[in-house]
Amino acid sequence: MNYKIATIEDDLLIAEDIRSKLEGLGHVVLGNARNYDEGISLAETTRPELIIADILLEGSKDGIETIAKIYEFHKCPVIYLSANSESTMVKRAMQTHPAAFLIKPFKLSEFAINIDLAIQNFTREVDFDQANPRITDSVFLPDQNTFVRVKKKDILYVKADGSYVEVVTEKKSYHLASNLKNFHRQFQEPNFIRVSRTYLINSDYVSRINGNMIYLEIAGKEIPLIFSKDKRQEILDRFQVLKTK
């Protein structure tokens, strides 16, 4: 099978080598991006069937962050390339559920096999999801000896509380025996933003951002929450911010 593939690689010599290999295998290369912004633009305009992305890119955002952003508007299988097998990086990459992770240098034969497997496995998952659609507007949260259905849009924020998390709605709060990282891993929703180690918030309720404070407006009242300073730009990037200068 031949596929339409986009590559994200900041080393142009390597990008050209990958393009040559892919075209030699009969695939169509839609283009190459060197950084986060180019990667987003390329995915938006071409809607590839597969993305091959290097993890280390030029600029402040890497390939993992690029793929996470692309997944907000376009889902397709991803193969990561890296010269580094450091465990922390691999764990971060795995959070975006890649189809494969190849360490440079790689053999052409394993490259070809992983492309076919990535597409086939992804197609099977899509077919299964379509045949067995999951209810996605709600979650069932444990509450004493039962499970209570809670609309995701009604969740204001989730707060880490030691070995528990507190899921806060306007009417009630639920305490779950889980940490925030584990909760967020299962609760992948584009409207929710992890603003610190303590808070996961529903962006629909954000009324304003001031310094390192973010305010949620509920029933006419504002709830101030502190976010990590290193998260400021990431948070602002989730909103359309108009600049005066």
JSON list of C-alpha atoms in Angstrom, two decimals:
[
{"chain": "A", "resi": 1, "resn": "MET", "atom": "CA", "xyz": [0.00, 0.00, 0.00]},
{"chain": "A", "resi": 2, "resn": "ASN", "atom": "CA", "xyz": [1.10, 3.57, -0.70]},
{"chain": "A", "resi": 3, "resn": "TYR", "atom": "CA", "xyz": [0.39, 6.32, 1.84]},
{"chain": "A", "resi": 4, "resn": "LYS", "atom": "CA", "xyz": [0.44, 10.10, 2.03]},
{"chain": "A", "resi": 5, "resn": "ILE", "atom": "CA", "xyz": [3.05, 10.97, 4.65]},
{"chain": "A", "resi": 6, "resn": "ALA", "atom": "CA", "xyz": [4.21, 14.21, 6.29]},
{"chain": "A", "resi": 7, "resn": "THR", "atom": "CA", "xyz": [7.62, 14.44, 7.95]},
{"chain": "A", "resi": 8, "resn": "ILE", "atom": "CA", "xyz": [8.76, 16.68, 10.79]},
{"chain": "A", "resi": 9, "resn": "GLU", "atom": "CA", "xyz": [12.56, 16.87, 10.87]},
{"chain": "A", "resi": 10, "resn": "ASP", "atom": "CA", "xyz": [14.76, 19.93, 11.44]},
{"chain": "A", "resi": 11, "resn": "ASP", "atom": "CA", "xyz": [17.89, 18.43, 9.88]},
{"chain": "A", "resi": 12, "resn": "LEU", "atom": "CA", "xyz": [17.30, 18.98, 6.16]},
{"chain": "A", "resi": 13, "resn": "LEU", "atom": "CA", "xyz": [19.84, 16.34, 5.10]},
{"chain": "A", "resi": 14, "resn": "ILE", "atom": "CA", "xyz": [18.06, 13.72, 7.20]},
{"chain": "A", "resi": 15, "resn": "ALA", "atom": "CA", "xyz": [14.67, 14.97, 5.97]},
{"chain": "A", "resi": 16, "resn": "GLU", "atom": "CA", "xyz": [15.83, 14.53, 2.38]},
{"chain": "A", "resi": 17, "resn": "ASP", "atom": "CA", "xyz": [17.12, 11.03, 3.15]},
{"chain": "A", "resi": 18, "resn": "ILE", "atom": "CA", "xyz": [13.77, 10.09, 4.72]},
{"chain": "A", "resi": 19, "resn": "ARG", "atom": "CA", "xyz": [11.91, 11.54, 1.72]},
{"chain": "A", "resi": 20, "resn": "SER", "atom": "CA", "xyz": [14.07, 9.53, -0.66]},
{"chain": "A", "resi": 21, "resn": "LYS", "atom": "CA", "xyz": [13.50, 6.33, 1.31]},
{"chain": "A", "resi": 22, "resn": "LEU", "atom": "CA", "xyz": [9.73, 6.89, 1.50]},
{"chain": "A", "resi": 23, "resn": "GLU", "atom": "CA", "xyz": [9.38, 7.65, -2.19]},
{"chain": "A", "resi": 24, "resn": "GLY", "atom": "CA", "xyz": [11.55, 4.62, -2.95]},
{"chain": "A", "resi": 25, "resn": "LEU", "atom": "CA", "xyz": [8.97, 2.55, -1.06]},
{"chain": "A", "resi": 26, "resn": "GLY", "atom": "CA", "xyz": [6.21, 4.10, -3.20]},
{"chain": "A", "resi": 27, "resn": "HIS", "atom": "CA", "xyz": [4.78, 6.56, -0.67]},
{"chain": "A", "resi": 28, "resn": "VAL", "atom": "CA", "xyz": [3.88, 10.20, -1.30]},
{"chain": "A", "resi": 29, "resn": "VAL", "atom": "CA", "xyz": [5.72, 12.76, 0.85]},
{"chain": "A", "resi": 30, "resn": "LEU", "atom": "CA", "xyz": [3.43, 15.75, 1.40]},
{"chain": "A", "resi": 31, "resn": "GLY", "atom": "CA", "xyz": [6.18, 17.97, 2.78]},
{"chain": "A", "resi": 32, "resn": "ASN", "atom": "CA", "xyz": [8.59, 18.44, 5.64]},
{"chain": "A", "resi": 33, "resn": "ALA", "atom": "CA", "xyz": [8.35, 20.75, 8.66]},
{"chain": "A", "resi": 34, "resn": "ARG", "atom": "CA", "xyz": [11.35, 21.87, 10.69]},
{"chain": "A", "resi": 35, "resn": "ASN", "atom": "CA", "xyz": [9.63, 23.11, 13.85]},
{"chain": "A", "resi": 36, "resn": "TYR", "atom": "CA", "xyz": [6.42, 23.31, 15.88]},
{"chain": "A", "resi": 37, "resn": "ASP", "atom": "CA", "xyz": [4.70, 26.04, 13.84]},
{"chain": "A", "resi": 38, "resn": "GLU", "atom": "CA", "xyz": [5.59, 24.51, 10.49]},
{"chain": "A", "resi": 39, "resn": "GLY", "atom": "CA", "xyz": [4.42, 21.11, 11.74]},
{"chain": "A", "resi": 40, "resn": "ILE", "atom": "CA", "xyz": [1.01, 22.45, 12.75]},
{"chain": "A", "resi": 41, "resn": "SER", "atom": "CA", "xyz": [0.62, 24.26, 9.43]},
{"chain": "A", "resi": 42, "resn": "LEU", "atom": "CA", "xyz": [1.68, 21.22, 7.40]},
{"chain": "A", "resi": 43, "resn": "ALA", "atom": "CA", "xyz": [-0.78, 18.92, 9.19]},
{"chain": "A", "resi": 44, "resn": "GLU", "atom": "CA", "xyz": [-3.62, 21.44, 8.84]},
{"chain": "A", "resi": 45, "resn": "THR", "atom": "CA", "xyz": [-3.15, 21.88, 5.09]},
{"chain": "A", "resi": 46, "resn": "THR", "atom": "CA", "xyz": [-2.29, 18.31, 4.04]},
{"chain": "A", "resi": 47, "resn": "ARG", "atom": "CA", "xyz": [-4.13, 16.03, 6.52]},
{"chain": "A", "resi": 48, "resn": "PRO", "atom": "CA", "xyz": [-1.58, 13.21, 6.19]},
{"chain": "A", "resi": 49, "resn": "GLU", "atom": "CA", "xyz": [-2.33, 9.52, 6.61]},
{"chain": "A", "resi": 50, "resn": "LEU", "atom": "CA", "xyz": [0.87, 9.15, 8.65]},
{"chain": "A", "resi": 51, "resn": "ILE", "atom": "CA", "xyz": [3.35, 11.49, 10.34]},
{"chain": "A", "resi": 52, "resn": "ILE", "atom": "CA", "xyz": [7.01, 10.67, 10.86]},
{"chain": "A", "resi": 53, "resn": "ALA", "atom": "CA", "xyz": [8.40, 13.08, 13.46]},
{"chain": "A", "resi": 54, "resn": "ASP", "atom": "CA", "xyz": [11.80, 13.62, 14.98]},
{"chain": "A", "resi": 55, "resn": "ILE", "atom": "CA", "xyz": [11.55, 14.39, 18.69]},
{"chain": "A", "resi": 56, "resn": "LEU", "atom": "CA", "xyz": [14.27, 17.04, 18.92]},
{"chain": "A", "resi": 57, "resn": "LEU", "atom": "CA", "xyz": [13.37, 20.04, 16.74]},
{"chain": "A", "resi": 58, "resn": "GLU", "atom": "CA", "xyz": [14.63, 23.57, 16.34]},
{"chain": "A", "resi": 59, "resn": "GLY", "atom": "CA", "xyz": [12.86, 26.07, 18.59]},
{"chain": "A", "resi": 60, "resn": "SER", "atom": "CA", "xyz": [11.45, 25.83, 22.10]},
{"chain": "A", "resi": 61, "resn": "LYS", "atom": "CA", "xyz": [8.89, 23.08, 21.39]},
{"chain": "A", "resi": 62, "resn": "ASP", "atom": "CA", "xyz": [9.82, 19.54, 20.46]},
{"chain": "A", "resi": 63, "resn": "GLY", "atom": "CA", "xyz": [8.23, 16.88, 18.29]},
{"chain": "A", "resi": 64, "resn": "ILE", "atom": "CA", "xyz": [6.16, 15.46, 21.15]},
{"chain": "A", "resi": 65, "resn": "GLU", "atom": "CA", "xyz": [4.52, 18.84, 21.82]},
{"chain": "A", "resi": 66, "resn": "THR", "atom": "CA", "xyz": [3.97, 19.26, 18.08]},
{"chain": "A", "resi": 67, "resn": "ILE", "atom": "CA", "xyz": [2.17, 15.93, 17.76]},
{"chain": "A", "resi": 68, "resn": "ALA", "atom": "CA", "xyz": [0.07, 16.61, 20.87]},
{"chain": "A", "resi": 69, "resn": "LYS", "atom": "CA", "xyz": [-1.14, 19.86, 19.28]},
{"chain": "A", "resi": 70, "resn": "ILE", "atom": "CA", "xyz": [-1.82, 18.20, 15.92]},
{"chain": "A", "resi": 71, "resn": "TYR", "atom": "CA", "xyz": [-3.91, 15.55, 17.68]},
{"chain": "A", "resi": 72, "resn": "GLU", "atom": "CA", "xyz": [-6.32, 18.28, 18.76]},
{"chain": "A", "resi": 73, "resn": "PHE", "atom": "CA", "xyz": [-7.55, 18.64, 15.16]},
{"chain": "A", "resi": 74, "resn": "HIS", "atom": "CA", "xyz": [-6.22, 15.66, 13.19]},
{"chain": "A", "resi": 75, "resn": "LYS", "atom": "CA", "xyz": [-5.72, 12.06, 14.27]},
{"chain": "A", "resi": 76, "resn": "CYS", "atom": "CA", "xyz": [-3.39, 9.76, 12.34]},
{"chain": "A", "resi": 77, "resn": "PRO", "atom": "CA", "xyz": [-0.67, 7.25, 13.26]},
{"chain": "A", "resi": 78, "resn": "VAL", "atom": "CA", "xyz": [2.72, 8.69, 14.25]},
{"chain": "A", "resi": 79, "resn": "ILE", "atom": "CA", "xyz": [6.20, 7.22, 14.08]},
{"chain": "A", "resi": 80, "resn": "TYR", "atom": "CA", "xyz": [8.78, 9.00, 16.25]},
{"chain": "A", "resi": 81, "resn": "LEU", "atom": "CA", "xyz": [12.43, 9.14, 15.25]},
{"chain": "A", "resi": 82, "resn": "SER", "atom": "CA", "xyz": [15.17, 9.89, 17.75]},
{"chain": "A", "resi": 83, "resn": "ALA", "atom": "CA", "xyz": [18.87, 9.41, 18.31]},
{"chain": "A", "resi": 84, "resn": "ASN", "atom": "CA", "xyz": [18.16, 9.44, 22.05]},
{"chain": "A", "resi": 85, "resn": "SER", "atom": "CA", "xyz": [16.55, 6.52, 23.91]},
{"chain": "A", "resi": 86, "resn": "GLU", "atom": "CA", "xyz": [16.61, 8.30, 27.29]},
{"chain": "A", "resi": 87, "resn": "SER", "atom": "CA", "xyz": [13.74, 6.94, 29.40]},
{"chain": "A", "resi": 88, "resn": "THR", "atom": "CA", "xyz": [12.14, 10.27, 30.33]},
{"chain": "A", "resi": 89, "resn": "MET", "atom": "CA", "xyz": [11.84, 11.26, 26.69]},
{"chain": "A", "resi": 90, "resn": "VAL", "atom": "CA", "xyz": [10.44, 7.88, 25.71]},
{"chain": "A", "resi": 91, "resn": "LYS", "atom": "CA", "xyz": [7.83, 8.09, 28.49]},
{"chain": "A", "resi": 92, "resn": "ARG", "atom": "CA", "xyz": [6.76, 11.55, 27.29]},
{"chain": "A", "resi": 93, "resn": "ALA", "atom": "CA", "xyz": [6.51, 10.29, 23.73]},
{"chain": "A", "resi": 94, "resn": "MET", "atom": "CA", "xyz": [4.42, 7.29, 24.79]},
{"chain": "A", "resi": 95, "resn": "GLN", "atom": "CA", "xyz": [1.80, 9.62, 26.28]},
{"chain": "A", "resi": 96, "resn": "THR", "atom": "CA", "xyz": [0.83, 10.59, 22.71]},
{"chain": "A", "resi": 97, "resn": "HIS", "atom": "CA", "xyz": [0.36, 6.89, 21.83]},
{"chain": "A", "resi": 98, "resn": "PRO", "atom": "CA", "xyz": [2.72, 6.64, 18.84]},
{"chain": "A", "resi": 99, "resn": "ALA", "atom": "CA", "xyz": [2.49, 3.72, 16.43]},
{"chain": "A", "resi": 100, "resn": "ALA", "atom": "CA", "xyz": [6.26, 3.20, 16.60]},
{"chain": "A", "resi": 101, "resn": "PHE", "atom": "CA", "xyz": [9.46, 4.64, 18.07]},
{"chain": "A", "resi": 102, "resn": "LEU", "atom": "CA", "xyz": [12.58, 4.17, 15.95]},
{"chain": "A", "resi": 103, "resn": "ILE", "atom": "CA", "xyz": [16.09, 4.91, 17.19]},
{"chain": "A", "resi": 104, "resn": "LYS", "atom": "CA", "xyz": [18.45, 6.42, 14.62]},
{"chain": "A", "resi": 105, "resn": "PRO", "atom": "CA", "xyz": [20.09, 5.02, 12.62]},
{"chain": "A", "resi": 106, "resn": "PHE", "atom": "CA", "xyz": [17.39, 2.58, 11.53]},
{"chain": "A", "resi": 107, "resn": "LYS", "atom": "CA", "xyz": [17.27, -0.02, 8.78]},
{"chain": "A", "resi": 108, "resn": "LEU", "atom": "CA", "xyz": [15.11, 0.55, 5.71]},
{"chain": "A", "resi": 109, "resn": "SER", "atom": "CA", "xyz": [13.44, -2.83, 6.24]},
{"chain": "A", "resi": 110, "resn": "GLU", "atom": "CA", "xyz": [12.22, -1.99, 9.76]},
{"chain": "A", "resi": 111, "resn": "PHE", "atom": "CA", "xyz": [11.14, 1.45, 8.51]},
{"chain": "A", "resi": 112, "resn": "ALA", "atom": "CA", "xyz": [8.94, -0.15, 5.82]},
{"chain": "A", "resi": 113, "resn": "ILE", "atom": "CA", "xyz": [7.46, -2.71, 8.23]},
{"chain": "A", "resi": 114, "resn": "ASN", "atom": "CA", "xyz": [6.61, -0.11, 10.87]},
{"chain": "A", "resi": 115, "resn": "ILE", "atom": "CA", "xyz": [4.83, 2.10, 8.33]},
{"chain": "A", "resi": 116, "resn": "ASP", "atom": "CA", "xyz": [2.54, -0.73, 7.26]},
{"chain": "A", "resi": 117, "resn": "LEU", "atom": "CA", "xyz": [1.90, -1.81, 10.86]},
{"chain": "A", "resi": 118, "resn": "ALA", "atom": "CA", "xyz": [1.19, 1.76, 11.95]},
{"chain": "A", "resi": 119, "resn": "ILE", "atom": "CA", "xyz": [-1.47, 2.27, 9.28]},
{"chain": "A", "resi": 120, "resn": "GLN", "atom": "CA", "xyz": [-3.06, -1.16, 9.72]},
{"chain": "A", "resi": 121, "resn": "ASN", "atom": "CA", "xyz": [-3.28, -0.95, 13.52]},
{"chain": "A", "resi": 122, "resn": "PHE", "atom": "CA", "xyz": [-4.65, 2.58, 13.38]},
{"chain": "A", "resi": 123, "resn": "THR", "atom": "CA", "xyz": [-7.30, 1.53, 10.82]},
{"chain": "A", "resi": 124, "resn": "ARG", "atom": "CA", "xyz": [-8.38, -1.37, 13.04]},
{"chain": "A", "resi": 125, "resn": "GLU", "atom": "CA", "xyz": [-8.75, 0.96, 16.03]},
{"chain": "A", "resi": 126, "resn": "VAL", "atom": "CA", "xyz": [-10.86, 3.43, 14.02]},
{"chain": "A", "resi": 127, "resn": "ASP", "atom": "CA", "xyz": [-13.07, 0.64, 12.66]},
{"chain": "A", "resi": 128, "resn": "PHE", "atom": "CA", "xyz": [-13.58, -0.73, 16.19]},
{"chain": "A", "resi": 129, "resn": "ASP", "atom": "CA", "xyz": [-14.44, 2.70, 17.58]},
{"chain": "A", "resi": 130, "resn": "GLN", "atom": "CA", "xyz": [-16.96, 3.30, 14.81]},
{"chain": "A", "resi": 131, "resn": "ALA", "atom": "CA", "xyz": [-18.59, -0.09, 15.38]},
{"chain": "A", "resi": 132, "resn": "ASN", "atom": "CA", "xyz": [-18.54, 0.39, 19.16]},
{"chain": "A", "resi": 133, "resn": "PRO", "atom": "CA", "xyz": [-19.03, 4.11, 19.74]},
{"chain": "A", "resi": 134, "resn": "ARG", "atom": "CA", "xyz": [-18.17, 5.25, 23.25]},
{"chain": "A", "resi": 135, "resn": "ILE", "atom": "CA", "xyz": [-20.17, 7.88, 25.12]},
{"chain": "A", "resi": 136, "resn": "THR", "atom": "CA", "xyz": [-17.74, 10.78, 25.26]},
{"chain": "A", "resi": 137, "resn": "ASP", "atom": "CA", "xyz": [-19.71, 13.66, 26.77]},
{"chain": "A", "resi": 138, "resn": "SER", "atom": "CA", "xyz": [-19.64, 12.21, 30.30]},
{"chain": "A", "resi": 139, "resn": "VAL", "atom": "CA", "xyz": [-17.58, 10.24, 32.77]},
{"chain": "A", "resi": 140, "resn": "PHE", "atom": "CA", "xyz": [-18.76, 7.93, 35.54]},
{"chain": "A", "resi": 141, "resn": "LEU", "atom": "CA", "xyz": [-17.11, 8.81, 38.85]},
{"chain": "A", "resi": 142, "resn": "PRO", "atom": "CA", "xyz": [-17.10, 6.53, 41.91]},
{"chain": "A", "resi": 143, "resn": "ASP", "atom": "CA", "xyz": [-19.24, 7.96, 44.71]},
{"chain": "A", "resi": 144, "resn": "GLN", "atom": "CA", "xyz": [-19.46, 5.76, 47.80]},
{"chain": "A", "resi": 145, "resn": "ASN", "atom": "CA", "xyz": [-20.75, 2.40, 46.52]},
{"chain": "A", "resi": 146, "resn": "THR", "atom": "CA", "xyz": [-21.94, 3.50, 43.09]},
{"chain": "A", "resi": 147, "resn": "PHE", "atom": "CA", "xyz": [-20.83, 5.29, 39.91]},
{"chain": "A", "resi": 148, "resn": "VAL", "atom": "CA", "xyz": [-22.34, 8.68, 39.15]},
{"chain": "A", "resi": 149, "resn": "ARG", "atom": "CA", "xyz": [-22.55, 10.09, 35.64]},
{"chain": "A", "resi": 150, "resn": "VAL", "atom": "CA", "xyz": [-21.04, 13.58, 35.41]},
{"chain": "A", "resi": 151, "resn": "LYS", "atom": "CA", "xyz": [-21.12, 15.70, 32.27]},
{"chain": "A", "resi": 152, "resn": "LYS", "atom": "CA", "xyz": [-17.60, 16.76, 31.30]},
{"chain": "A", "resi": 153, "resn": "LYS", "atom": "CA", "xyz": [-18.79, 20.30, 30.57]},
{"chain": "A", "resi": 154, "resn": "ASP", "atom": "CA", "xyz": [-19.99, 20.57, 34.18]},
{"chain": "A", "resi": 155, "resn": "ILE", "atom": "CA", "xyz": [-16.55, 19.83, 35.65]},
{"chain": "A", "resi": 156, "resn": "LEU", "atom": "CA", "xyz": [-14.98, 23.16, 36.67]},
{"chain": "A", "resi": 157, "resn": "TYR", "atom": "CA", "xyz": [-11.55, 21.89, 37.66]},
{"chain": "A", "resi": 158, "resn": "VAL", "atom": "CA", "xyz": [-9.71, 18.93, 39.12]},
{"chain": "A", "resi": 159, "resn": "LYS", "atom": "CA", "xyz": [-7.39, 19.47, 42.08]},
{"chain": "A", "resi": 160, "resn": "ALA", "atom": "CA", "xyz": [-4.58, 17.24, 43.31]},
{"chain": "A", "resi": 161, "resn": "ASP", "atom": "CA", "xyz": [-4.98, 16.44, 46.99]},
{"chain": "A", "resi": 162, "resn": "GLY", "atom": "CA", "xyz": [-2.21, 14.13, 48.13]},
{"chain": "A", "resi": 163, "resn": "SER", "atom": "CA", "xyz": [-3.00, 10.60, 46.97]},
{"chain": "A", "resi": 164, "resn": "TYR", "atom": "CA", "xyz": [-6.46, 11.78, 45.88]},
{"chain": "A", "resi": 165, "resn": "VAL", "atom": "CA", "xyz": [-7.92, 14.15, 43.30]},
{"chain": "A", "resi": 166, "resn": "GLU", "atom": "CA", "xyz": [-10.93, 16.35, 43.88]},
{"chain": "A", "resi": 167, "resn": "VAL", "atom": "CA", "xyz": [-13.25, 16.67, 40.87]},
{"chain": "A", "resi": 168, "resn": "VAL", "atom": "CA", "xyz": [-15.17, 19.89, 41.37]},
{"chain": "A", "resi": 169, "resn": "THR", "atom": "CA", "xyz": [-18.52, 20.72, 39.77]},
{"chain": "A", "resi": 170, "resn": "GLU", "atom": "CA", "xyz": [-20.82, 23.60, 40.63]},
{"chain": "A", "resi": 171, "resn": "LYS", "atom": "CA", "xyz": [-23.12, 21.32, 42.61]},
{"chain": "A", "resi": 172, "resn": "LYS", "atom": "CA", "xyz": [-20.79, 18.75, 44.13]},
{"chain": "A", "resi": 173, "resn": "SER", "atom": "CA", "xyz": [-17.20, 17.58, 44.53]},
{"chain": "A", "resi": 174, "resn": "TYR", "atom": "CA", "xyz": [-15.98, 14.01, 44.12]},
{"chain": "A", "resi": 175, "resn": "HIS", "atom": "CA", "xyz": [-12.83, 12.55, 45.73]},
{"chain": "A", "resi": 176, "resn": "LEU", "atom": "CA", "xyz": [-11.05, 9.82, 43.78]},
{"chain": "A", "resi": 177, "resn": "ALA", "atom": "CA", "xyz": [-8.18, 7.62, 44.91]},
{"chain": "A", "resi": 178, "resn": "SER", "atom": "CA", "xyz": [-5.85, 8.67, 42.11]},
{"chain": "A", "resi": 179, "resn": "ASN", "atom": "CA", "xyz": [-3.12, 11.18, 41.42]},
{"chain": "A", "resi": 180, "resn": "LEU", "atom": "CA", "xyz": [-3.64, 14.03, 38.95]},
{"chain": "A", "resi": 181, "resn": "LYS", "atom": "CA", "xyz": [-1.23, 12.61, 36.38]},
{"chain": "A", "resi": 182, "resn": "ASN", "atom": "CA", "xyz": [-3.12, 9.32, 36.21]},
{"chain": "A", "resi": 183, "resn": "PHE", "atom": "CA", "xyz": [-6.48, 11.11, 36.08]},
{"chain": "A", "resi": 184, "resn": "HIS", "atom": "CA", "xyz": [-5.32, 13.38, 33.25]},
{"chain": "A", "resi": 185, "resn": "ARG", "atom": "CA", "xyz": [-3.96, 10.40, 31.29]},
{"chain": "A", "resi": 186, "resn": "GLN", "atom": "CA", "xyz": [-7.43, 8.83, 31.26]},
{"chain": "A", "resi": 187, "resn": "PHE", "atom": "CA", "xyz": [-9.29, 12.12, 30.89]},
{"chain": "A", "resi": 188, "resn": "GLN", "atom": "CA", "xyz": [-8.01, 13.46, 27.56]},
{"chain": "A", "resi": 189, "resn": "GLU", "atom": "CA", "xyz": [-10.27, 16.41, 26.71]},
{"chain": "A", "resi": 190, "resn": "PRO", "atom": "CA", "xyz": [-9.17, 19.38, 24.54]},
{"chain": "A", "resi": 191, "resn": "ASN", "atom": "CA", "xyz": [-11.07, 21.88, 26.71]},
{"chain": "A", "resi": 192, "resn": "PHE", "atom": "CA", "xyz": [-9.11, 20.92, 29.83]},
{"chain": "A", "resi": 193, "resn": "ILE", "atom": "CA", "xyz": [-5.69, 22.41, 30.54]},
{"chain": "A", "resi": 194, "resn": "ARG", "atom": "CA", "xyz": [-3.11, 21.16, 33.07]},
{"chain": "A", "resi": 195, "resn": "VAL", "atom": "CA", "xyz": [-1.98, 24.52, 34.49]},
{"chain": "A", "resi": 196, "resn": "SER", "atom": "CA", "xyz": [0.19, 23.19, 37.32]},
{"chain": "A", "resi": 197, "resn": "ARG", "atom": "CA", "xyz": [0.94, 20.08, 39.33]},
{"chain": "A", "resi": 198, "resn": "THR", "atom": "CA", "xyz": [-2.14, 20.89, 41.35]},
{"chain": "A", "resi": 199, "resn": "TYR", "atom": "CA", "xyz": [-4.83, 21.94, 38.88]},
{"chain": "A", "resi": 200, "resn": "LEU", "atom": "CA", "xyz": [-6.47, 20.66, 35.70]},
{"chain": "A", "resi": 201, "resn": "ILE", "atom": "CA", "xyz": [-9.05, 23.25, 34.62]},
{"chain": "A", "resi": 202, "resn": "ASN", "atom": "CA", "xyz": [-11.95, 23.52, 32.20]},
{"chain": "A", "resi": 203, "resn": "SER", "atom": "CA", "xyz": [-10.97, 26.35, 29.84]},
{"chain": "A", "resi": 204, "resn": "ASP", "atom": "CA", "xyz": [-14.64, 27.13, 29.13]},
{"chain": "A", "resi": 205, "resn": "TYR", "atom": "CA", "xyz": [-14.82, 28.78, 32.55]},
{"chain": "A", "resi": 206, "resn": "VAL", "atom": "CA", "xyz": [-11.69, 30.93, 32.27]},
{"chain": "A", "resi": 207, "resn": "SER", "atom": "CA", "xyz": [-12.62, 34.61, 32.64]},
{"chain": "A", "resi": 208, "resn": "ARG", "atom": "CA", "xyz": [-9.19, 36.24, 32.86]},
{"chain": "A", "resi": 209, "resn": "ILE", "atom": "CA", "xyz": [-5.47, 35.68, 33.34]},
{"chain": "A", "resi": 210, "resn": "ASN", "atom": "CA", "xyz": [-3.40, 38.02, 35.50]},
{"chain": "A", "resi": 211, "resn": "GLY", "atom": "CA", "xyz": [0.27, 37.33, 36.15]},
{"chain": "A", "resi": 212, "resn": "ASN", "atom": "CA", "xyz": [0.44, 33.74, 37.32]},
{"chain": "A", "resi": 213, "resn": "MET", "atom": "CA", "xyz": [-3.22, 33.69, 38.36]},
{"chain": "A", "resi": 214, "resn": "ILE", "atom": "CA", "xyz": [-6.00, 32.25, 36.24]},
{"chain": "A", "resi": 215, "resn": "TYR", "atom": "CA", "xyz": [-9.62, 33.00, 37.14]},
{"chain": "A", "resi": 216, "resn": "LEU", "atom": "CA", "xyz": [-12.62, 30.73, 36.62]},
{"chain": "A", "resi": 217, "resn": "GLU", "atom": "CA", "xyz": [-16.04, 32.35, 36.62]},
{"chain": "A", "resi": 218, "resn": "ILE", "atom": "CA", "xyz": [-18.82, 30.24, 38.10]},
{"chain": "A", "resi": 219, "resn": "ALA", "atom": "CA", "xyz": [-22.31, 31.58, 38.78]},
{"chain": "A", "resi": 220, "resn": "GLY", "atom": "CA", "xyz": [-21.08, 35.18, 38.63]},
{"chain": "A", "resi": 221, "resn": "LYS", "atom": "CA", "xyz": [-18.19, 34.61, 41.04]},
{"chain": "A", "resi": 222, "resn": "GLU", "atom": "CA", "xyz": [-14.51, 34.25, 40.22]},
{"chain": "A", "resi": 223, "resn": "ILE", "atom": "CA", "xyz": [-12.29, 31.51, 41.59]},
{"chain": "A", "resi": 224, "resn": "PRO", "atom": "CA", "xyz": [-8.57, 32.40, 41.48]},
{"chain": "A", "resi": 225, "resn": "LEU", "atom": "CA", "xyz": [-6.08, 29.59, 40.90]},
{"chain": "A", "resi": 226, "resn": "ILE", "atom": "CA", "xyz": [-2.29, 29.79, 40.79]},
{"chain": "A", "resi": 227, "resn": "PHE", "atom": "CA", "xyz": [-0.53, 28.32, 37.77]},
{"chain": "A", "resi": 228, "resn": "SER", "atom": "CA", "xyz": [3.13, 27.51, 37.19]},
{"chain": "A", "resi": 229, "resn": "LYS", "atom": "CA", "xyz": [5.10, 30.37, 35.64]},
{"chain": "A", "resi": 230, "resn": "ASP", "atom": "CA", "xyz": [6.64, 28.03, 33.07]},
{"chain": "A", "resi": 231, "resn": "LYS", "atom": "CA", "xyz": [3.10, 27.16, 31.96]},
{"chain": "A", "resi": 232, "resn": "ARG", "atom": "CA", "xyz": [2.12, 30.76, 31.14]},
{"chain": "A", "resi": 233, "resn": "GLN", "atom": "CA", "xyz": [2.93, 30.73, 27.42]},
{"chain": "A", "resi": 234, "resn": "GLU", "atom": "CA", "xyz": [1.47, 27.26, 26.96]},
{"chain": "A", "resi": 235, "resn": "ILE", "atom": "CA", "xyz": [-1.77, 28.44, 28.59]},
{"chain": "A", "resi": 236, "resn": "LEU", "atom": "CA", "xyz": [-1.91, 31.63, 26.50]},
{"chain": "A", "resi": 237, "resn": "ASP", "atom": "CA", "xyz": [-1.35, 29.57, 23.35]},
{"chain": "A", "resi": 238, "resn": "ARG", "atom": "CA", "xyz": [-4.62, 27.76, 24.03]},
{"chain": "A", "resi": 239, "resn": "PHE", "atom": "CA", "xyz": [-6.57, 31.00, 23.65]},
{"chain": "A", "resi": 240, "resn": "GLN", "atom": "CA", "xyz": [-6.82, 33.61, 20.91]},
{"chain": "A", "resi": 241, "resn": "VAL", "atom": "CA", "xyz": [-4.98, 36.57, 22.42]},
{"chain": "A", "resi": 242, "resn": "LEU", "atom": "CA", "xyz": [-5.20, 39.93, 20.67]},
{"chain": "A", "resi": 243, "resn": "LYS", "atom": "CA", "xyz": [-2.10, 42.11, 21.03]},
{"chain": "A", "resi": 244, "resn": "THR", "atom": "CA", "xyz": [-2.17, 45.91, 20.91]},
{"chain": "A", "resi": 245, "resn": "LYS", "atom": "CA", "xyz": [1.49, 46.36, 19.96]}
]
